[in-house]
Coordinates of C-alpha atoms and ligand atoms in Angstrom, one line a residue:
M1 CA -27.0 -39.7 18.5
K2 CA -24.3 -37.4 19.7
I3 CA -22.2 -38.5 17.0
V4 CA -25.0 -37.8 14.5
V5 CA -25.4 -34.3 15.7
I6 CA -21.8 -33.6 15.7
F7 CA -21.6 -35.1 12.1
V8 CA -24.3 -32.8 10.9
V9 CA -22.7 -29.9 12.3
V10 CA -19.6 -30.5 10.6
V11 CA -21.3 -31.2 7.3
F12 CA -23.2 -28.1 7.8
V13 CA -20.2 -26.2 8.6
A14 CA -18.3 -27.5 5.5
V15 CA -21.3 -26.5 3.3
V16 CA -21.3 -23.0 4.6
A17 CA -17.6 -22.7 4.5
S18 CA -17.6 -23.9 0.7
T19 CA -19.8 -21.2 -0.4
A20 CA -17.6 -19.1 -2.8
P21 CA -17.8 -15.4 -2.5
G22 CA -19.0 -13.4 -5.3
F23 CA -16.7 -10.4 -4.3
K24 CA -13.3 -10.5 -2.5
A25 CA -11.1 -7.7 -1.1
R26 CA -7.4 -8.1 -0.1
I27 CA -5.5 -5.6 2.1
T28 CA -2.0 -5.9 2.0
Q29 CA 0.7 -5.0 4.5
K30 CA 1.5 -2.0 2.3
G31 CA -2.4 -1.0 3.0
L32 CA -2.0 -1.6 6.6
T33 CA 1.5 0.5 6.6
Y34 CA -0.6 3.3 5.1
A35 CA -3.6 2.7 7.5
N36 CA -1.3 3.1 10.5
K37 CA 0.3 6.1 9.1
M38 CA -3.1 7.7 8.7
A39 CA -4.4 6.6 12.1
M40 CA -1.2 8.2 13.7
L41 CA -1.8 11.2 12.1
A42 CA -5.4 11.6 13.0
L43 CA -4.4 10.6 16.5
S44 CA -1.7 13.3 16.8
Q45 CA -3.9 15.8 15.1
S46 CA -6.9 15.4 17.4
I47 CA -4.7 14.9 20.7
R48 CA -3.2 18.4 19.7
K49 CA -6.8 20.0 19.7
L50 CA -8.0 17.8 22.5
H51 CA -10.1 20.0 24.9
I52 CA -9.6 19.0 28.6
P53 CA -12.5 20.0 30.7
D54 CA -11.9 21.7 33.8
Q55 CA -11.8 19.9 37.1
S56 CA -13.1 20.5 40.4
G57 CA -14.2 18.7 43.8
K58 CA -13.6 18.1 47.2
S59 CA -11.1 15.8 48.9
G60 CA -11.5 15.4 52.7
K61 CA -10.9 18.9 53.9
V62 CA -9.7 20.0 50.4
T63 CA -11.6 21.8 47.8
Y64 CA -9.9 22.2 44.5
S65 CA -10.0 23.2 41.1
I66 CA -7.7 22.6 37.8
T67 CA -8.6 24.9 35.1
G68 CA -7.3 26.1 31.8
M69 CA -5.6 22.8 30.8
T70 CA -4.1 22.7 27.4
I71 CA -2.0 20.3 25.4
Q72 CA 1.2 22.0 24.6
S73 CA 3.1 19.5 22.7
F74 CA 2.6 16.0 21.5
T75 CA 5.3 13.7 20.2
T76 CA 4.0 11.1 17.6
P77 CA 5.0 7.8 18.4
G78 CA 7.0 5.0 16.3
S79 CA 4.4 2.7 15.3
S80 CA 3.3 -0.2 13.1
M81 CA 0.5 -2.3 12.0
A82 CA 1.8 -5.8 11.1
L83 CA -0.2 -8.9 10.2
K84 CA -0.1 -11.8 12.4
E85 CA -0.8 -15.0 10.4
G86 CA -4.1 -16.5 11.4
A87 CA -4.8 -14.3 14.2
G88 CA -5.3 -10.5 13.1
I89 CA -3.0 -7.2 13.2
R90 CA -0.6 -6.3 15.8
W91 CA -0.9 -2.5 16.3
S92 CA 1.9 -1.2 18.5
A93 CA 3.5 2.2 19.0
T94 CA 6.4 3.5 21.3
G95 CA 7.8 6.8 22.4
A96 CA 4.6 9.0 22.2
G97 CA 5.1 12.0 24.6
L98 CA 2.8 14.9 25.6
S99 CA 3.2 17.8 27.7
L100 CA 0.4 19.9 29.2
H101 CA -0.1 23.3 31.0
G102 CA -3.0 24.1 33.5
D103 CA -3.6 26.2 36.7
F104 CA -4.6 24.8 39.9
H105 CA -6.5 26.4 43.0
Y106 CA -7.3 24.6 46.4
K107 CA -8.6 25.5 49.7
Y108 CA -8.1 23.7 53.0
K109 CA -10.3 24.3 56.1
Q110 CA -10.3 22.7 59.4
G111 CA -11.6 24.3 62.3
W112 CA -10.1 27.9 62.5
I113 CA -7.2 26.8 60.0
K114 CA -7.7 27.8 56.6
I115 CA -5.1 27.6 53.8
S116 CA -5.8 28.4 50.2
D117 CA -3.2 28.6 47.4
H118 CA -3.3 28.8 43.6
G119 CA -0.7 28.6 40.8
S120 CA 0.0 26.7 37.6
F121 CA 1.8 23.4 36.6
D122 CA 3.5 22.0 33.7
A123 CA 3.1 18.2 33.2
S124 CA 4.8 15.8 30.8
L125 CA 4.7 12.4 29.9
S126 CA 7.3 10.7 27.9
G127 CA 7.9 7.2 26.3
V128 CA 4.4 6.3 26.2
S129 CA 3.8 3.0 24.5
F130 CA 1.2 0.5 23.7
S131 CA 0.7 -2.8 21.7
M132 CA -2.7 -4.7 20.8
T133 CA -4.1 -7.2 18.6
V134 CA -6.7 -5.9 16.3
K135 CA -9.0 -8.7 15.0
L136 CA -11.3 -8.2 12.0
G137 CA -14.5 -10.2 12.3
D138 CA -17.8 -10.9 10.6
A139 CA -20.6 -9.7 12.8
A140 CA -23.7 -10.8 11.1
G141 CA -22.2 -9.9 7.7
K142 CA -20.8 -6.7 8.8
P143 CA -16.9 -6.2 9.2
K144 CA -16.1 -5.5 12.9
L145 CA -13.0 -4.8 14.7
A146 CA -12.0 -5.8 18.1
G147 CA -9.0 -4.8 20.0
S148 CA -7.6 -7.2 22.4
G149 CA -4.5 -8.3 24.3
C150 CA -3.4 -4.7 24.9
S151 CA -0.4 -3.8 26.9
S152 CA 1.0 -0.5 27.6
G153 CA 3.6 1.3 29.4
I154 CA 4.7 5.1 30.3
G155 CA 8.3 5.9 30.6
G156 CA 8.1 9.2 32.7
V157 CA 5.9 11.6 34.1
K158 CA 7.2 14.9 35.2
I159 CA 5.4 17.8 37.0
K160 CA 6.7 21.2 38.1
F161 CA 4.5 23.6 39.9
H162 CA 4.7 27.4 39.6
G163 CA 3.5 30.2 41.7
G164 CA 2.0 30.1 45.5
A165 CA 4.0 27.6 47.6
S166 CA 5.2 25.8 44.7
W167 CA 8.6 25.4 46.1
L168 CA 7.0 23.0 48.7
Y169 CA 4.7 21.0 46.2
N170 CA 7.7 20.5 43.9
I171 CA 9.7 18.7 46.6
F172 CA 6.8 16.3 47.0
S173 CA 6.1 16.1 42.9
H174 CA 7.6 12.7 42.4
V175 CA 5.0 11.3 44.6
I176 CA 2.2 12.8 42.7
E177 CA 4.3 11.7 39.4
G178 CA 4.3 8.2 40.7
K179 CA 0.4 8.1 41.2
V180 CA -0.1 9.6 37.9
K181 CA 2.1 7.2 36.1
G182 CA 0.3 4.3 37.6
L183 CA -3.2 5.4 36.8
L184 CA -2.4 6.5 33.3
Q185 CA -0.7 3.1 32.6
N186 CA -4.2 1.5 33.2
Q187 CA -5.9 4.1 31.2
M188 CA -3.7 3.9 27.9
C189 CA -5.2 0.6 27.1
Q190 CA -8.6 1.6 27.5
L191 CA -8.0 4.5 25.3
V192 CA -6.5 2.8 22.4
V193 CA -8.9 -0.2 22.7
A194 CA -11.8 2.3 22.6
A195 CA -10.1 4.1 19.6
V196 CA -10.5 0.8 17.6
N197 CA -13.6 -0.7 19.0
T198 CA -15.7 2.7 18.8
Q199 CA -14.1 5.0 16.5
A200 CA -12.4 2.9 13.9
N201 CA -15.8 0.9 14.1
K202 CA -17.8 3.8 13.4
Q203 CA -15.8 4.2 10.2
L204 CA -16.5 0.7 9.1
A205 CA -19.9 1.2 9.7
K206 CA -20.0 3.6 6.9
L207 CA -19.4 0.9 4.3
P208 CA -22.1 0.4 2.0
M209 CA -23.0 -3.1 2.5
T210 CA -25.9 -3.1 0.4
V211 CA -26.1 -1.1 -2.8
L212 CA -29.1 -0.2 -4.7
V213 CA -28.7 -0.8 -8.2
L214 CA -30.7 0.6 -11.2
K215 CA -33.5 1.5 -8.7
K216 CA -34.7 -2.1 -8.6
F217 CA -31.9 -4.3 -7.5
L218 CA -30.0 -4.6 -4.2
L219 CA -26.2 -5.7 -4.4
D220 CA -25.3 -7.3 -1.3
Y221 CA -21.6 -6.8 0.0
S222 CA -22.0 -8.5 3.3
L223 CA -19.3 -10.7 4.6
I224 CA -19.7 -14.4 4.3
S225 CA -17.0 -15.5 6.7
N226 CA -14.6 -14.4 9.0
P227 CA -11.7 -12.5 7.3
T228 CA -8.5 -14.6 7.1
F229 CA -4.8 -13.4 8.0
D230 CA -1.8 -14.4 6.0
T231 CA 1.6 -13.2 6.3
K232 CA 1.4 -10.7 3.4
F233 CA -2.1 -9.8 3.3
L234 CA -5.8 -10.3 4.8
E235 CA -8.6 -11.2 2.8
T236 CA -12.5 -10.7 3.2
M237 CA -15.1 -12.7 1.2
L238 CA -18.3 -10.8 0.6
K239 CA -21.5 -12.1 -1.0
G240 CA -21.3 -10.1 -4.1
E241 CA -24.6 -11.2 -5.1
V242 CA -27.4 -9.2 -6.7
F243 CA -31.3 -9.6 -5.5
W244 CA -34.4 -8.0 -6.7
N245 CA -35.1 -5.4 -4.2
G246 CA -37.6 -6.6 -1.7
A247 CA -37.6 -10.1 -3.0
R248 CA -34.5 -11.7 -1.7
K249 CA -34.2 -15.1 -3.4
E250 CA -30.7 -16.8 -4.0
C251 CA -30.2 -17.3 -7.8
P252 CA -29.9 -21.2 -8.7
F253 CA -26.3 -21.0 -9.5
S254 CA -23.2 -20.5 -7.4
P255 CA -20.1 -18.3 -7.9
A256 CA -17.0 -20.1 -9.3
P257 CA -14.1 -19.9 -7.2
L258 CA -12.3 -16.8 -7.7
P259 CA -9.0 -16.7 -9.4
T260 CA -6.1 -15.6 -7.2
T261 CA -3.0 -13.6 -7.7
P262 CA 0.3 -13.6 -5.7
D263 CA 0.5 -9.8 -6.2
T264 CA 0.9 -7.6 -2.9
S265 CA 2.5 -4.5 -4.6
H266 CA -0.6 -2.5 -4.1
M267 CA -2.4 -1.6 -0.9
L268 CA -5.9 -2.9 -2.0
Y269 CA -7.3 -5.7 -4.5
L270 CA -10.8 -6.1 -5.3
W271 CA -12.4 -8.9 -7.3
V272 CA -15.6 -8.2 -9.0
S273 CA -16.9 -11.6 -10.4
D274 CA -19.2 -12.1 -13.3
Y275 CA -21.5 -13.8 -10.6
M276 CA -22.4 -10.3 -9.9
G277 CA -23.5 -9.5 -13.2
N278 CA -25.2 -13.0 -13.8
S279 CA -27.2 -12.8 -10.5
L280 CA -28.5 -9.3 -11.5
A281 CA -29.2 -10.6 -15.0
Y282 CA -30.9 -13.5 -13.4
S283 CA -33.0 -11.8 -11.0
G284 CA -33.9 -9.1 -13.7
F285 CA -35.1 -11.8 -16.1
Q286 CA -37.3 -13.6 -13.3
H287 CA -39.1 -10.1 -12.4
G288 CA -39.8 -9.1 -15.8
F289 CA -37.2 -6.3 -15.8
L290 CA -35.7 -7.2 -19.2
Q291 CA -38.6 -5.8 -21.4
Y292 CA -39.3 -2.5 -23.0
N293 CA -41.9 -1.3 -25.5
L294 CA -40.0 1.0 -27.7
T295 CA -41.8 3.5 -29.6
A296 CA -40.8 6.6 -31.9
K297 CA -40.7 8.8 -28.7
D298 CA -37.9 6.9 -27.2
L299 CA -35.6 7.7 -30.0
P300 CA -33.6 11.0 -30.5
P301 CA -36.1 13.4 -32.3
G302 CA -34.0 13.5 -35.6
N303 CA -34.2 9.7 -35.9
R304 CA -37.8 9.0 -34.9
S305 CA -39.2 8.6 -38.5
I306 CA -37.1 5.3 -38.7
L307 CA -40.3 3.7 -37.3
N308 CA -42.7 5.0 -40.0
T309 CA -44.0 2.7 -42.4
T310 CA -44.1 5.3 -45.0
C311 CA -41.3 7.7 -45.9
S312 CA -39.8 9.4 -48.6
N313 CA -36.0 9.0 -47.7
F314 CA -35.8 5.2 -47.7
K315 CA -34.8 5.2 -44.0
C316 CA -37.7 3.9 -42.3
V317 CA -39.0 0.2 -41.3
G318 CA -41.5 0.6 -44.2
S319 CA -38.9 0.9 -46.9
F320 CA -36.7 -1.8 -45.1
I321 CA -39.7 -4.2 -45.2
P322 CA -41.8 -3.0 -48.2
Q323 CA -44.7 -5.3 -47.2
I324 CA -45.3 -3.4 -44.0
G325 CA -45.1 -0.2 -46.0
K326 CA -47.9 -1.6 -48.4
K327 CA -50.2 -3.1 -45.7
Y328 CA -50.1 -0.3 -43.1
P329 CA -49.0 2.8 -44.6
N330 CA -48.9 6.2 -42.7
S331 CA -48.3 4.3 -39.5
Q332 CA -45.7 3.7 -36.9
V333 CA -44.1 0.7 -35.6
L334 CA -44.1 -0.4 -32.1
M335 CA -41.4 -2.9 -30.8
R336 CA -42.0 -5.0 -27.9
M337 CA -38.8 -6.4 -26.8
H338 CA -38.2 -8.6 -24.0
A339 CA -35.5 -11.3 -23.0
T340 CA -36.2 -15.0 -23.5
A341 CA -33.5 -16.2 -21.2
P342 CA -31.4 -14.6 -18.5
P343 CA -28.6 -12.8 -20.2
N344 CA -25.0 -14.3 -19.4
V345 CA -21.9 -12.5 -18.5
T346 CA -18.5 -14.2 -18.9
I347 CA -15.0 -12.7 -18.2
S348 CA -12.4 -14.8 -19.8
G349 CA -9.6 -14.5 -22.4
G350 CA -9.2 -11.0 -21.3
L351 CA -12.7 -10.1 -22.4
I352 CA -15.9 -9.4 -20.7
N353 CA -18.8 -10.7 -22.9
M354 CA -22.6 -10.2 -22.4
N355 CA -25.0 -12.5 -24.1
F356 CA -28.8 -11.5 -24.5
A357 CA -31.5 -13.6 -26.1
G358 CA -34.7 -12.2 -26.7
N359 CA -37.7 -11.5 -29.0
V360 CA -38.7 -8.4 -30.7
D361 CA -42.3 -8.4 -31.5
L362 CA -43.3 -5.6 -34.2
Y363 CA -46.6 -4.1 -34.3
A364 CA -48.0 -1.4 -36.7
K365 CA -49.9 1.5 -34.5
T366 CA -52.3 2.5 -37.3
A367 CA -53.8 6.1 -37.7
G368 CA -57.1 4.3 -36.6
G369 CA -55.9 3.3 -33.3
K370 CA -55.3 -0.3 -34.0
T371 CA -52.0 -2.2 -33.2
P372 CA -52.0 -5.3 -35.6
F373 CA -49.1 -7.8 -34.8
L374 CA -46.6 -7.9 -37.6
L375 CA -43.8 -10.5 -36.8
T376 CA -41.4 -11.6 -34.3
I377 CA -37.6 -11.0 -34.7
T378 CA -35.5 -13.5 -32.4
V379 CA -32.6 -11.8 -31.4
V380 CA -29.2 -13.1 -30.1
L381 CA -27.0 -10.3 -29.1
D382 CA -23.3 -10.6 -28.1
A383 CA -21.6 -7.8 -26.7
K384 CA -17.9 -7.1 -25.7
V385 CA -17.4 -4.7 -23.0
N386 CA -14.8 -2.5 -21.8
A387 CA -14.4 -2.1 -18.2
S388 CA -12.2 0.8 -16.7
I389 CA -12.0 2.1 -13.4
V390 CA -12.9 5.7 -12.8
K391 CA -12.5 7.3 -9.4
Q392 CA -13.9 4.4 -7.3
L393 CA -16.5 3.2 -9.5
V394 CA -16.0 0.3 -12.2
K395 CA -17.6 1.6 -15.4
G396 CA -18.4 -0.2 -18.6
T397 CA -18.8 0.8 -22.3
I398 CA -20.0 -1.6 -24.8
T399 CA -17.2 -1.8 -27.5
S400 CA -18.6 -4.2 -30.1
T401 CA -21.8 -6.2 -31.0
N402 CA -23.0 -8.9 -32.8
L403 CA -26.5 -9.7 -33.7
K404 CA -28.0 -13.0 -34.9
L405 CA -31.5 -12.5 -36.2
D406 CA -34.3 -14.4 -37.3
V407 CA -38.1 -14.3 -38.0
K408 CA -40.9 -15.8 -36.6
N409 CA -44.7 -15.7 -37.0
S410 CA -44.6 -13.1 -39.8
T411 CA -48.1 -12.1 -40.9
V412 CA -46.2 -10.2 -43.6
G413 CA -44.4 -13.0 -45.5
T414 CA -40.6 -13.6 -45.7
V415 CA -38.3 -10.6 -44.6
S416 CA -34.9 -10.4 -45.7
T417 CA -31.8 -10.9 -43.4
T418 CA -30.7 -7.5 -44.7
A419 CA -34.0 -5.8 -43.7
L420 CA -34.0 -7.5 -40.3
Q421 CA -30.4 -6.3 -39.8
L422 CA -31.3 -2.6 -40.8
V423 CA -34.3 -2.6 -38.3
M424 CA -32.5 -4.1 -35.5
N425 CA -29.3 -2.0 -36.1
G426 CA -31.4 1.0 -35.7
A427 CA -32.9 0.0 -32.4
L428 CA -29.4 -1.1 -31.1
K429 CA -27.7 2.0 -32.1
L430 CA -30.4 4.6 -31.3
F431 CA -31.9 3.0 -28.3
I432 CA -30.4 -0.1 -26.7
L433 CA -26.8 0.8 -26.6
P434 CA -27.2 4.3 -25.4
Q435 CA -29.5 2.9 -22.6
L436 CA -26.8 0.1 -21.7
N437 CA -24.0 2.7 -21.8
A438 CA -25.7 5.2 -19.8
Q439 CA -26.1 2.5 -17.0
G440 CA -22.7 1.5 -17.5
Q441 CA -21.3 5.1 -17.1
K442 CA -23.2 5.1 -13.8
G443 CA -20.9 2.6 -12.7
L444 CA -20.6 -0.1 -10.2
V445 CA -20.3 1.3 -6.5
L446 CA -17.6 -0.6 -4.6
P447 CA -17.4 -1.2 -0.9
V448 CA -15.3 1.5 0.2
T449 CA -16.2 4.7 2.0
D450 CA -16.4 8.2 0.9
N451 CA -13.2 9.5 2.1
I452 CA -11.1 6.7 0.2
H453 CA -9.8 7.6 -3.0
F454 CA -8.0 5.1 -5.4
Q455 CA -4.5 6.0 -6.6
N456 CA -2.7 4.3 -9.4
A457 CA -5.7 1.9 -9.7
Q458 CA -5.3 -0.7 -12.4
L459 CA -7.9 -3.2 -13.8
S460 CA -7.2 -6.5 -15.0
L461 CA -9.5 -9.4 -16.6
L462 CA -8.7 -12.8 -15.0
K463 CA -10.9 -15.8 -15.5
G464 CA -14.4 -15.3 -14.1
A465 CA -13.5 -11.7 -12.4
L466 CA -12.1 -8.6 -13.0
L467 CA -9.5 -7.4 -10.5
I468 CA -8.8 -4.1 -9.5
S469 CA -5.4 -3.4 -7.9
T470 CA -5.0 0.0 -6.4
D471 CA -3.3 2.1 -3.8
L472 CA -5.3 4.4 -1.5
S473 CA -5.4 7.9 -0.3
Y474 CA -7.3 8.8 2.6
S475 CA -9.1 12.2 3.2
P476 CA -10.8 12.8 6.5
S477 CA -14.2 14.4 5.7
T478 CA -14.5 17.8 7.5
D479 CA -17.5 16.6 9.7
E480 CA -15.4 13.7 10.8
D481 CA -15.5 12.9 14.4
D482 CA -12.2 13.8 16.3
L483 CA -10.8 12.0 19.2
Q484 CA -12.7 14.6 21.4
P485 CA -13.5 13.4 24.9
D486 CA -17.1 14.1 24.5
K487 CA -16.9 11.8 21.4
A488 CA -16.3 8.1 21.0
T489 CA -12.7 7.7 22.0
L490 CA -13.0 8.4 25.5
P491 CA -16.2 6.4 26.3
D492 CA -17.6 8.7 29.0
T493 CA -16.8 12.0 30.7
R494 CA -16.1 10.0 33.8
R495 CA -12.8 8.8 32.2
D496 CA -11.5 12.0 30.7
R497 CA -12.2 13.5 34.0
A498 CA -10.2 11.0 35.5
M499 CA -7.4 11.2 32.8
S500 CA -7.0 14.8 33.0
F501 CA -7.3 15.2 36.8
H502 CA -5.0 12.4 37.5
V503 CA -2.3 14.4 35.9
V504 CA -2.0 16.6 38.9
G505 CA -2.7 14.0 41.4
Q506 CA -6.3 13.2 42.1
K507 CA -6.8 10.8 44.9
Q508 CA -7.4 12.1 48.3
P509 CA -4.1 10.8 49.7
D510 CA -2.0 13.1 47.4
F511 CA -3.5 16.4 48.9
N512 CA -3.3 14.8 52.3
Q513 CA -0.1 13.5 52.1
I514 CA 1.5 16.7 51.1
Ligands
NAG1 C1 -45.7 -3.6 -23.2 O1 -47.2 -3.5 -24.0 C2 -47.8 -4.6 -23.7 C3 -49.2 -4.5 -24.3 O2 -49.7 -3.2 -24.3 C4 -48.2 -4.7 -22.1 O3 -48.7 -6.0 -21.8 C5 -46.6 -4.8 -21.4 O4 -46.9 -4.9 -20.2 C6 -45.7 -3.8 -22.0 N1 -44.7 -3.8 -21.3 C7 -44.1 -2.8 -20.7 C8 -42.5 -3.3 -20.3 O5 -44.4 -1.7 -20.8
NAG2 C1 -30.0 9.5 -36.7 O1 -30.1 10.8 -37.2 C2 -28.9 11.5 -37.6 C3 -29.0 12.9 -37.9 O2 -30.1 12.9 -38.7 C4 -28.1 10.6 -38.8 O3 -27.1 11.3 -39.3 C5 -28.1 9.0 -38.4 O4 -27.4 8.4 -39.5 C6 -29.3 8.7 -37.6 N1 -28.9 7.4 -37.2 C7 -29.5 6.2 -37.8 C8 -29.2 5.0 -36.9 O5 -30.6 6.2 -38.5
NAG3 C1 -42.7 10.0 -40.1 O1 -44.2 9.9 -39.3 C2 -44.4 11.2 -38.6 C3 -45.7 10.9 -38.1 O2 -46.6 10.5 -38.9 C4 -44.2 12.3 -39.5 O3 -44.6 13.7 -39.0 C5 -43.0 12.5 -40.3 O4 -43.1 13.4 -41.2 C6 -42.5 11.2 -40.9 N1 -41.3 11.2 -41.4 C7 -40.9 11.1 -42.5 C8 -39.4 10.9 -42.9 O5 -41.6 10.8 -43.4
NAG4 C1 -27.1 -18.1 -20.3 O1 -26.8 -19.5 -19.6 C2 -27.8 -20.3 -19.3 C3 -27.3 -21.4 -18.7 O2 -26.2 -22.0 -19.5 C4 -28.6 -20.7 -20.6 O3 -29.8 -21.4 -20.3 C5 -29.2 -19.5 -21.3 O4 -29.8 -19.7 -22.3 C6 -28.1 -18.4 -21.3 N1 -28.5 -17.0 -22.0 C7 -28.1 -16.6 -23.1 C8 -28.8 -15.3 -23.3 O5 -27.3 -17.0 -23.8
NAG5 C1 -11.2 0.8 -22.7 O1 -11.4 1.8 -21.7 C2 -10.1 2.6 -21.5 C3 -10.3 3.3 -20.6 O2 -11.2 4.4 -20.8 C4 -9.3 3.2 -22.6 O3 -8.0 3.5 -22.4 C5 -9.1 1.8 -23.7 O4 -8.6 2.2 -25.1 C6 -10.4 1.0 -24.1 N1 -10.3 0.1 -24.6 C7 -11.1 -0.2 -25.9 C8 -10.8 -1.3 -26.7 O5 -12.1 0.5 -26.1
NAG6 C1 -45.7 -17.3 -32.7 O1 -46.0 -18.6 -32.8 C2 -45.8 -19.8 -31.9 C3 -46.3 -20.7 -32.4 O2 -45.4 -21.1 -33.7 C4 -46.8 -19.1 -30.8 O3 -46.7 -19.8 -29.8 C5 -46.6 -17.8 -30.3 O4 -47.5 -17.2 -29.3 C6 -46.8 -16.6 -31.6 N1 -46.1 -15.6 -31.1 C7 -46.9 -14.4 -31.2 C8 -46.3 -13.2 -30.7 O5 -47.8 -14.2 -31.9

């Protein structure tokens, strides 16, 4: 029995694991090096403007306050983010330093004895280092970072008092320095782990995991498995399937395995499979999205008379198909267009092809308010698409089309191929292509956040997918959360209280010992 259960589990895992992604992202070591640079920049900027709250309290018979603490300088550490095959990313930094200035004030009272003093102090930390593993995982389809295995160290702590009886305190400052070092050493890791687990995850949470497409569809960018870590890159597999919004149903075909590339010269690689287009086409077809009733008012005003059954300029349906002009003069033609099969998108041989198959039923809209059926044109349209990458969007433009037309159910006798071509070319040029190209220009939204910009982006067509290879530039938005203590990095005020207070030696023994 147990064996059967294990077998079922293994098979299930194998089935799940074999689900191919419709979208894939690769982040290279170059990308991580850049991410580290940006993270360190953000860190040093926010530490420089870190606001340290005043501290006050009572310790034994001593009441004290420490006020006006300001960061005087910060030394950015040497740091790196390096891939660890199969494990994650090792993030480490060495040689950070910090100096701060503040004022102190205390009162000691026991019986008749009262002592109070105040002055200022300068404190500095040097040789601060940390190293931790950052894992990127799949948390119910969303990417999530988790910092672990952190170790940290502090090279030195120096404290110098000024004013009051500072000559006395300075004699004992090494005692305080030792305490502060010990306390901070423990807190360093909490601080950097929190920076990853809270701050960085907050950024990740902004990734669009689903994108509304054409108002009616939902593109699903959720993770289908845990990211993999190679020596030169990490890769994440995303679903990359388009559903009818509100009626999520898997389409009956699966993505083909995505083509691969050994290239790691850019920071980021994104694979957009033709499966994304095909799942959209499929659910669109299933939900009757691929149909439209075309009338004269859908055309540019100067071209509307092409649907007239009577015209003097030989540029209307009535002159292309004279039987219609004769049978229903001074009327307008209505075209009911609908797909008869799900359109197909294929990327191969360096081309993107789209195939549509549909029927166009022609009706006459007579002055008397009747709409007699005329004929059905069966249409097979092959279109070639030029894809380009503009900013962070993939845009498409139809560059050429080929129409195969035939007639069915004609109530007006035989119709020449030339006449069909004239009618359908008109509809294609005046309506269908402008509509498709307008959608194509809206572009495909990729799973990147607003503050990421592509640099030197290239687009190449592989078998079954288009591949975007790009470098990145990150520009923090102005409303971006800094590493302020009241925000996410320092998880609670308790911690930053401790952090700043420890610098002058918090624990009771410190004052009592002196
Ligand atoms: C087109 O017109 C027909 C007949 O009036 C109607 O049944 C159909 O729903 C219309 N299709 C669209 C997409 O408006
Ligand atoms: C649409 O109208 C413009 C201006 O009248 C004309 O040049 C063009 O040929 C027309 N297009 C078609 C497809 O009839
Ligand atoms: C087409 O029909 C409309 C409405 O019947 C009419 O106003 C227009 O003049 C016609 N166009 C031509 C070129 O005859
Ligand atoms: C798309 O491919 C499917 C499966 O091969 C086929 O049934 C369908 O007719 C194709 N659609 C078009 C528009 O060629
Ligand atoms: C495709 O689009 C790109 C970018 O807009 C352009 O440079 C290129 O010439 C286009 N190719 C074709 C065949 O239209
Ligand atoms: C065209 O004829 C076929 C039978 O040949 C019929 O099933 C279909 O409904 C007809 N279509 C229209 C639009 O009349």
